[in-house]
Amino acid sequence: MKVTASAPGKLMLYGEHAVVYGSPCIVTAVDQRVRVTVEPNGEGEIHVCSPNVGLDEYHKKISRLGKDDLPKSMAFVEMLVKRFYEKYQINEGIRISTESDFSTQFGFGSSAAVVAALTKALSSYFYKKMENREIFEMAYQAVLDVQGVGSGFDVAASVYGGTIYYVTPGTVIENVYEGNLPMVVGYTGVKADTPTLIRQVAELKRNEGWVEAVFGDITDLVNRAKILFVKQDFEQLGKLMNKNQKLLSTLNVSSVELDKLIKVSKESGANGAKLSGAGGGDCMISFTAESKRENVIEAIKVAGGVWMDVRTGAPGVRLESEK
Ligand code: MEV
């Protein structure tokens, strides 16, 4: 009587921030996954065990879901269960445990992966058939319940996997590339707070008329990138990364640490590099030819970054075991 589902984390390739305002973005799913297990607990309560976020045992009465104090790490799980239970009129106690290949530090989008995997696990546990579209919609709503902001691109990557072209709130979700990308990823060591950065850009947009034009330029480059993925032209895709990075810098979301890792990556042979995600820290990415890969990895380490050994274009949400 136990169901386990898993979902991948993600890395944003092009279009962050602008995607919140309706521009498209391109995101890839990574081979680091979150696994969520649902099993009975014999009590009319929800028990959650998430040792990866430092939470060994959390209890909540079903009638209190979404109410009272919500520890930050539990909010996504709780809001998702609340939505699922309300939709299907369920009142049964369960135990949920989560486990992750990646630390929440790296900005691979663990909350999106958790809600995607949890929706899949619940749908199987309670025999409620849900297509990926329904899983995406419910998981995205739970993220909005908690964060209030966000384009849902990370939820789409966790549900559908692959490398996708995405327009919020899921009006376009289209795979643009099959398989692993020639990418090198570096972690700055600095944890970024996405909602804060989204609000900072919103403030800039309210006060500065030129921000609209920057979003327009980002839209153009994402659409060009989409075509280049089909042609597998990673040289030009690298140049578009540089262009995207310049535009993100004008929005004040890069950081000294990101700039440093981006600079050394380019100097040691990457086709192009940029921050990935909200900015302010987390990861940078580059497209790098196989012949230059070791040089770029070494340069990231020497510059004080952490090389992240990830493969991209990973499969989306799936069941790992059924009851
Ligand atoms: C954060 O990883 C990417 C942003 O575009 C926010 C979002 O799309 O939800 C800044």
Short mmCIF file of C-alpha atoms and ligand atoms in Angstrom, two decimals:
data_model
loop_
_atom_site.label_atom_id
_atom_site.label_comp_id
_atom_site.label_asym_id
_atom_site.label_seq_id
_atom_site.Cartn_x
_atom_site.Cartn_y
_atom_site.Cartn_z
CA MET A 1 0.00 0.00 0.00
CA LYS A 2 2.63 2.44 -1.02
CA VAL A 3 3.13 4.63 -4.10
CA THR A 4 6.31 6.45 -5.11
CA ALA A 5 6.51 9.06 -7.88
CA SER A 6 9.45 11.18 -8.97
CA ALA A 7 9.93 14.44 -10.88
CA PRO A 8 13.02 16.23 -12.20
CA GLY A 9 14.48 19.57 -11.20
CA LYS A 10 15.07 22.21 -13.86
CA LEU A 11 17.45 24.79 -15.26
CA MET A 12 16.18 27.89 -17.04
CA LEU A 13 17.99 28.33 -20.37
CA TYR A 14 16.54 31.59 -21.76
CA GLY A 15 13.85 34.08 -20.84
CA GLU A 16 13.76 34.28 -17.03
CA HIS A 17 11.87 37.23 -15.51
CA ALA A 18 10.36 38.25 -18.87
CA VAL A 19 8.37 34.98 -18.77
CA VAL A 20 6.50 36.26 -15.70
CA TYR A 21 5.05 39.02 -17.95
CA GLY A 22 4.00 36.82 -20.86
CA SER A 23 7.23 36.38 -22.84
CA PRO A 24 8.22 32.81 -23.72
CA CYS A 25 11.12 31.00 -22.05
CA ILE A 26 13.10 27.81 -22.65
CA VAL A 27 13.77 25.46 -19.74
CA THR A 28 15.35 22.03 -19.46
CA ALA A 29 14.66 19.25 -16.94
CA VAL A 30 17.74 17.88 -15.15
CA ASP A 31 18.53 14.30 -14.16
CA GLN A 32 18.42 15.11 -10.46
CA ARG A 33 15.02 14.07 -9.14
CA VAL A 34 12.75 14.43 -6.15
CA ARG A 35 10.92 11.28 -5.01
CA VAL A 36 7.67 11.39 -3.06
CA THR A 37 6.10 8.36 -1.36
CA VAL A 38 2.49 8.18 -0.18
CA GLU A 39 1.32 5.44 2.22
CA PRO A 40 -1.42 4.94 4.82
CA ASN A 41 -0.83 6.17 8.37
CA GLY A 42 -3.86 4.82 10.23
CA GLU A 43 -4.82 8.21 11.63
CA GLY A 44 -6.99 10.99 10.24
CA GLU A 45 -3.97 13.19 9.75
CA ILE A 46 -1.32 14.05 7.24
CA HIS A 47 2.18 13.10 8.32
CA VAL A 48 5.09 14.47 6.36
CA CYS A 49 8.68 13.37 6.61
CA SER A 50 11.21 15.44 4.61
CA PRO A 51 14.68 14.91 6.06
CA ASN A 52 16.25 16.74 3.10
CA VAL A 53 14.72 20.01 4.31
CA GLY A 54 15.44 19.22 7.96
CA LEU A 55 11.90 18.10 8.79
CA ASP A 56 11.66 14.66 10.33
CA GLU A 57 8.04 14.57 11.32
CA TYR A 58 5.22 17.02 10.64
CA HIS A 59 1.56 16.38 11.49
CA LYS A 60 -1.55 18.20 10.40
CA LYS A 61 -5.27 17.45 10.85
CA ILE A 62 -7.04 17.23 7.50
CA SER A 63 -9.60 19.83 8.63
CA ARG A 64 -6.70 22.27 9.34
CA LEU A 65 -4.90 21.87 5.99
CA GLY A 66 -3.69 25.26 4.75
CA LYS A 67 -4.50 26.86 8.12
CA ASP A 68 -2.45 27.66 11.24
CA ASP A 69 1.29 27.92 11.08
CA LEU A 70 2.76 26.59 7.85
CA PRO A 71 6.49 25.92 8.07
CA LYS A 72 8.02 27.21 4.84
CA SER A 73 9.32 23.81 3.84
CA MET A 74 5.88 22.22 4.31
CA ALA A 75 3.70 24.85 2.68
CA PHE A 76 3.94 23.41 -0.86
CA VAL A 77 3.13 19.87 0.26
CA GLU A 78 0.27 21.01 2.44
CA MET A 79 -1.35 23.28 -0.15
CA LEU A 80 -1.12 20.56 -2.77
CA VAL A 81 -2.75 17.96 -0.50
CA LYS A 82 -5.46 20.49 0.37
CA ARG A 83 -6.24 21.09 -3.32
CA PHE A 84 -6.21 17.39 -4.14
CA TYR A 85 -8.40 16.44 -1.15
CA GLU A 86 -10.90 19.20 -1.91
CA LYS A 87 -11.13 18.28 -5.58
CA TYR A 88 -11.70 14.56 -4.92
CA GLN A 89 -13.51 14.91 -1.55
CA ILE A 90 -10.97 12.80 0.33
CA ASN A 91 -10.70 12.59 4.09
CA GLU A 92 -8.15 9.86 4.64
CA GLY A 93 -4.93 10.10 6.64
CA ILE A 94 -1.69 9.48 4.75
CA ARG A 95 2.01 9.59 5.33
CA ILE A 96 4.10 11.49 2.78
CA SER A 97 7.85 11.22 2.60
CA THR A 98 10.10 13.18 0.27
CA GLU A 99 13.63 12.51 -0.76
CA SER A 100 15.81 14.46 -3.14
CA ASP A 101 18.93 13.95 -5.29
CA PHE A 102 19.78 17.61 -4.99
CA SER A 103 20.10 20.04 -2.17
CA THR A 104 17.45 22.79 -2.15
CA GLN A 105 20.43 25.16 -2.21
CA PHE A 106 21.11 24.85 -5.91
CA GLY A 107 17.96 26.43 -7.28
CA PHE A 108 16.99 23.40 -9.34
CA GLY A 109 13.39 24.08 -8.39
CA SER A 110 12.73 21.52 -5.71
CA SER A 111 9.31 22.86 -4.69
CA ALA A 112 8.00 22.51 -8.25
CA ALA A 113 9.40 18.98 -8.45
CA VAL A 114 7.87 18.08 -5.06
CA VAL A 115 4.37 19.27 -5.98
CA ALA A 116 4.55 17.55 -9.39
CA ALA A 117 5.71 14.23 -7.91
CA LEU A 118 3.22 14.47 -5.04
CA THR A 119 0.28 15.07 -7.41
CA LYS A 120 1.29 12.04 -9.46
CA ALA A 121 1.71 9.88 -6.34
CA LEU A 122 -1.66 10.97 -4.89
CA SER A 123 -3.47 10.36 -8.18
CA SER A 124 -2.16 6.81 -8.27
CA TYR A 125 -2.68 6.15 -4.53
CA PHE A 126 -6.33 7.26 -4.66
CA TYR A 127 -6.98 5.80 -8.15
CA LYS A 128 -7.78 9.20 -9.68
CA LYS A 129 -6.60 9.27 -13.26
CA MET A 130 -4.87 12.56 -14.05
CA GLU A 131 -3.27 13.53 -17.35
CA ASN A 132 -0.08 15.60 -17.32
CA ARG A 133 -2.11 18.71 -18.08
CA GLU A 134 -4.20 18.25 -14.91
CA ILE A 135 -1.11 17.46 -12.86
CA PHE A 136 0.53 20.64 -14.17
CA GLU A 137 -2.50 22.78 -13.37
CA MET A 138 -2.99 21.49 -9.84
CA ALA A 139 0.74 21.64 -9.02
CA TYR A 140 1.06 25.18 -10.43
CA GLN A 141 -1.95 26.35 -8.38
CA ALA A 142 -0.33 24.98 -5.21
CA VAL A 143 2.87 26.91 -6.02
CA LEU A 144 0.82 30.08 -6.49
CA ASP A 145 -1.05 29.41 -3.21
CA VAL A 146 2.29 29.53 -1.42
CA GLN A 147 4.42 31.97 -3.41
CA GLY A 148 1.80 34.24 -4.92
CA VAL A 149 4.12 34.81 -7.89
CA GLY A 150 5.83 32.70 -10.54
CA SER A 151 5.33 31.78 -14.18
CA GLY A 152 5.00 28.01 -13.61
CA PHE A 153 7.86 27.21 -16.01
CA ASP A 154 9.52 25.06 -13.32
CA VAL A 155 6.33 23.08 -12.75
CA ALA A 156 6.02 22.51 -16.51
CA ALA A 157 9.63 21.23 -16.64
CA SER A 158 8.98 18.89 -13.69
CA VAL A 159 5.77 17.52 -15.21
CA TYR A 160 6.69 17.26 -18.90
CA GLY A 161 10.49 16.89 -18.74
CA GLY A 162 12.70 17.42 -21.83
CA THR A 163 13.72 20.87 -23.04
CA ILE A 164 10.62 22.97 -23.47
CA TYR A 165 9.45 26.29 -24.82
CA TYR A 166 6.97 27.65 -22.30
CA VAL A 167 4.49 30.52 -22.13
CA THR A 168 2.75 31.26 -18.83
CA PRO A 169 0.30 30.04 -17.51
CA GLY A 170 0.93 27.00 -19.67
CA THR A 171 -0.65 28.33 -22.88
CA VAL A 172 2.31 26.91 -24.85
CA ILE A 173 4.37 23.92 -23.67
CA GLU A 174 6.40 22.55 -26.56
CA ASN A 175 9.44 20.28 -26.61
CA VAL A 176 12.29 21.83 -28.63
CA TYR A 177 15.16 19.37 -28.18
CA GLU A 178 15.65 15.66 -27.44
CA GLY A 179 18.41 14.47 -25.15
CA ASN A 180 21.32 15.93 -23.23
CA LEU A 181 22.59 19.44 -24.06
CA PRO A 182 26.31 20.34 -24.28
CA MET A 183 26.12 22.36 -21.11
CA VAL A 184 28.43 23.13 -18.19
CA VAL A 185 26.75 24.29 -14.96
CA GLY A 186 28.40 26.16 -12.12
CA TYR A 187 26.95 26.92 -8.68
CA THR A 188 27.95 30.20 -7.07
CA GLY A 189 27.57 29.03 -3.47
CA VAL A 190 25.00 31.77 -2.89
CA LYS A 191 21.35 30.87 -2.34
CA ALA A 192 18.94 33.18 -4.15
CA ASP A 193 15.42 34.03 -3.06
CA THR A 194 13.22 33.87 -6.16
CA PRO A 195 10.08 35.69 -4.91
CA THR A 196 12.24 38.60 -3.67
CA LEU A 197 13.95 38.92 -7.06
CA ILE A 198 10.64 38.71 -8.93
CA ARG A 199 9.31 41.56 -6.76
CA GLN A 200 12.48 43.58 -7.31
CA VAL A 201 12.05 43.31 -11.10
CA ALA A 202 8.34 44.17 -10.75
CA GLU A 203 9.33 47.34 -8.90
CA LEU A 204 11.84 48.25 -11.61
CA LYS A 205 9.19 47.65 -14.28
CA ARG A 206 6.75 49.94 -12.44
CA ASN A 207 9.31 52.76 -12.29
CA GLU A 208 11.27 52.43 -15.54
CA GLY A 209 9.65 52.52 -18.96
CA TRP A 210 12.64 50.85 -20.67
CA VAL A 211 12.07 47.54 -18.90
CA GLU A 212 9.28 46.77 -21.38
CA ALA A 213 11.78 47.09 -24.26
CA VAL A 214 14.21 44.73 -22.48
CA PHE A 215 11.41 42.15 -22.20
CA GLY A 216 10.72 42.66 -25.92
CA ASP A 217 14.40 41.92 -26.72
CA ILE A 218 14.25 38.82 -24.51
CA THR A 219 11.14 37.60 -26.36
CA ASP A 220 12.98 37.97 -29.68
CA LEU A 221 16.02 36.07 -28.50
CA VAL A 222 13.98 33.22 -26.99
CA ASN A 223 12.15 32.82 -30.30
CA ARG A 224 15.47 32.77 -32.17
CA ALA A 225 16.84 30.22 -29.69
CA LYS A 226 13.86 27.95 -30.32
CA ILE A 227 14.79 27.73 -34.01
CA LEU A 228 18.48 27.22 -33.21
CA PHE A 229 17.66 24.22 -30.98
CA VAL A 230 16.02 22.54 -33.95
CA LYS A 231 19.18 23.25 -36.00
CA GLN A 232 21.34 22.14 -33.03
CA ASP A 233 23.45 25.27 -33.53
CA PHE A 234 25.11 25.53 -30.12
CA GLU A 235 27.58 28.12 -31.32
CA GLN A 236 24.80 30.62 -32.01
CA LEU A 237 22.88 29.45 -28.96
CA GLY A 238 25.96 30.40 -26.90
CA LYS A 239 25.89 33.89 -28.40
CA LEU A 240 22.24 34.20 -27.44
CA MET A 241 23.17 33.25 -23.87
CA ASN A 242 25.60 36.18 -23.79
CA LYS A 243 22.91 38.47 -25.13
CA ASN A 244 20.38 37.24 -22.59
CA GLN A 245 22.92 37.74 -19.79
CA LYS A 246 23.51 41.37 -20.86
CA LEU A 247 19.79 42.04 -20.78
CA LEU A 248 19.45 40.39 -17.35
CA SER A 249 22.30 42.56 -16.06
CA THR A 250 20.35 45.68 -17.05
CA LEU A 251 17.55 44.34 -14.81
CA ASN A 252 20.07 44.20 -11.91
CA VAL A 253 19.60 40.49 -11.23
CA SER A 254 23.14 39.28 -11.84
CA SER A 255 25.72 39.25 -9.03
CA VAL A 256 29.48 39.51 -8.56
CA GLU A 257 29.72 35.72 -8.10
CA LEU A 258 27.63 34.97 -11.19
CA ASP A 259 29.56 37.49 -13.30
CA LYS A 260 32.84 35.93 -12.24
CA LEU A 261 31.86 32.36 -13.16
CA ILE A 262 30.34 33.56 -16.45
CA LYS A 263 33.52 35.48 -17.32
CA VAL A 264 35.93 32.61 -16.62
CA SER A 265 33.70 30.16 -18.48
CA LYS A 266 33.80 32.32 -21.60
CA GLU A 267 37.55 32.94 -21.27
CA SER A 268 38.20 29.22 -21.07
CA GLY A 269 36.27 28.38 -24.21
CA ALA A 270 32.50 28.32 -23.58
CA ASN A 271 30.37 29.41 -26.58
CA GLY A 272 28.46 31.67 -24.24
CA ALA A 273 27.22 31.77 -20.66
CA LYS A 274 24.53 33.29 -18.46
CA LEU A 275 22.84 33.08 -15.10
CA SER A 276 20.00 30.58 -14.84
CA GLY A 277 16.83 31.35 -12.89
CA ALA A 278 16.01 34.37 -10.79
CA GLY A 279 19.62 35.54 -10.44
CA GLY A 280 21.28 36.96 -7.35
CA GLY A 281 23.17 33.65 -6.92
CA ASP A 282 22.27 29.99 -7.58
CA CYS A 283 23.63 28.65 -10.87
CA MET A 284 25.16 29.84 -14.12
CA ILE A 285 25.10 27.80 -17.32
CA SER A 286 27.10 27.71 -20.53
CA PHE A 287 27.02 25.94 -23.85
CA THR A 288 30.49 24.45 -24.27
CA ALA A 289 31.92 22.16 -26.96
CA GLU A 290 33.16 18.77 -25.74
CA SER A 291 36.79 19.77 -26.50
CA LYS A 292 36.56 22.74 -24.08
CA ARG A 293 34.47 21.10 -21.39
CA GLU A 294 37.29 20.15 -19.01
CA ASN A 295 38.84 23.65 -19.29
CA VAL A 296 35.56 25.33 -18.42
CA ILE A 297 34.89 22.98 -15.48
CA GLU A 298 38.39 23.65 -14.13
CA ALA A 299 37.98 27.43 -14.55
CA ILE A 300 34.71 27.35 -12.58
CA LYS A 301 36.39 25.48 -9.71
CA VAL A 302 39.43 27.77 -9.67
CA ALA A 303 37.12 30.81 -9.57
CA GLY A 304 35.49 29.45 -6.40
CA GLY A 305 32.37 27.94 -7.99
CA VAL A 306 31.03 24.41 -7.68
CA TRP A 307 30.76 22.38 -10.86
CA MET A 308 27.36 20.68 -11.04
CA ASP A 309 27.51 17.37 -12.87
CA VAL A 310 24.02 17.30 -14.41
CA ARG A 311 22.49 15.90 -17.56
CA THR A 312 19.62 17.75 -19.18
CA GLY A 313 16.44 16.91 -21.11
CA ALA A 314 15.46 14.41 -18.36
CA PRO A 315 12.08 12.64 -18.35
CA GLY A 316 9.15 14.33 -16.59
CA VAL A 317 7.04 13.17 -13.65
CA ARG A 318 6.60 9.39 -13.41
CA LEU A 319 5.58 6.58 -11.10
CA GLU A 320 8.47 4.67 -9.61
CA SER A 321 6.41 2.04 -7.81
CA GLU A 322 2.71 1.35 -7.33
CA LYS A 323 0.78 -0.28 -4.53
C1 MEV B 1 13.09 31.92 -11.55
O1 MEV B 1 13.78 30.71 -11.59
C2 MEV B 1 12.65 32.37 -12.92
C3 MEV B 1 11.77 33.60 -12.93
O2 MEV B 1 11.44 33.87 -14.29
C4 MEV B 1 10.51 33.38 -12.12
C5 MEV B 1 9.44 32.54 -12.78
O3 MEV B 1 9.40 32.41 -14.00
O4 MEV B 1 8.60 32.01 -12.03
C6 MEV B 1 12.51 34.78 -12.37
#
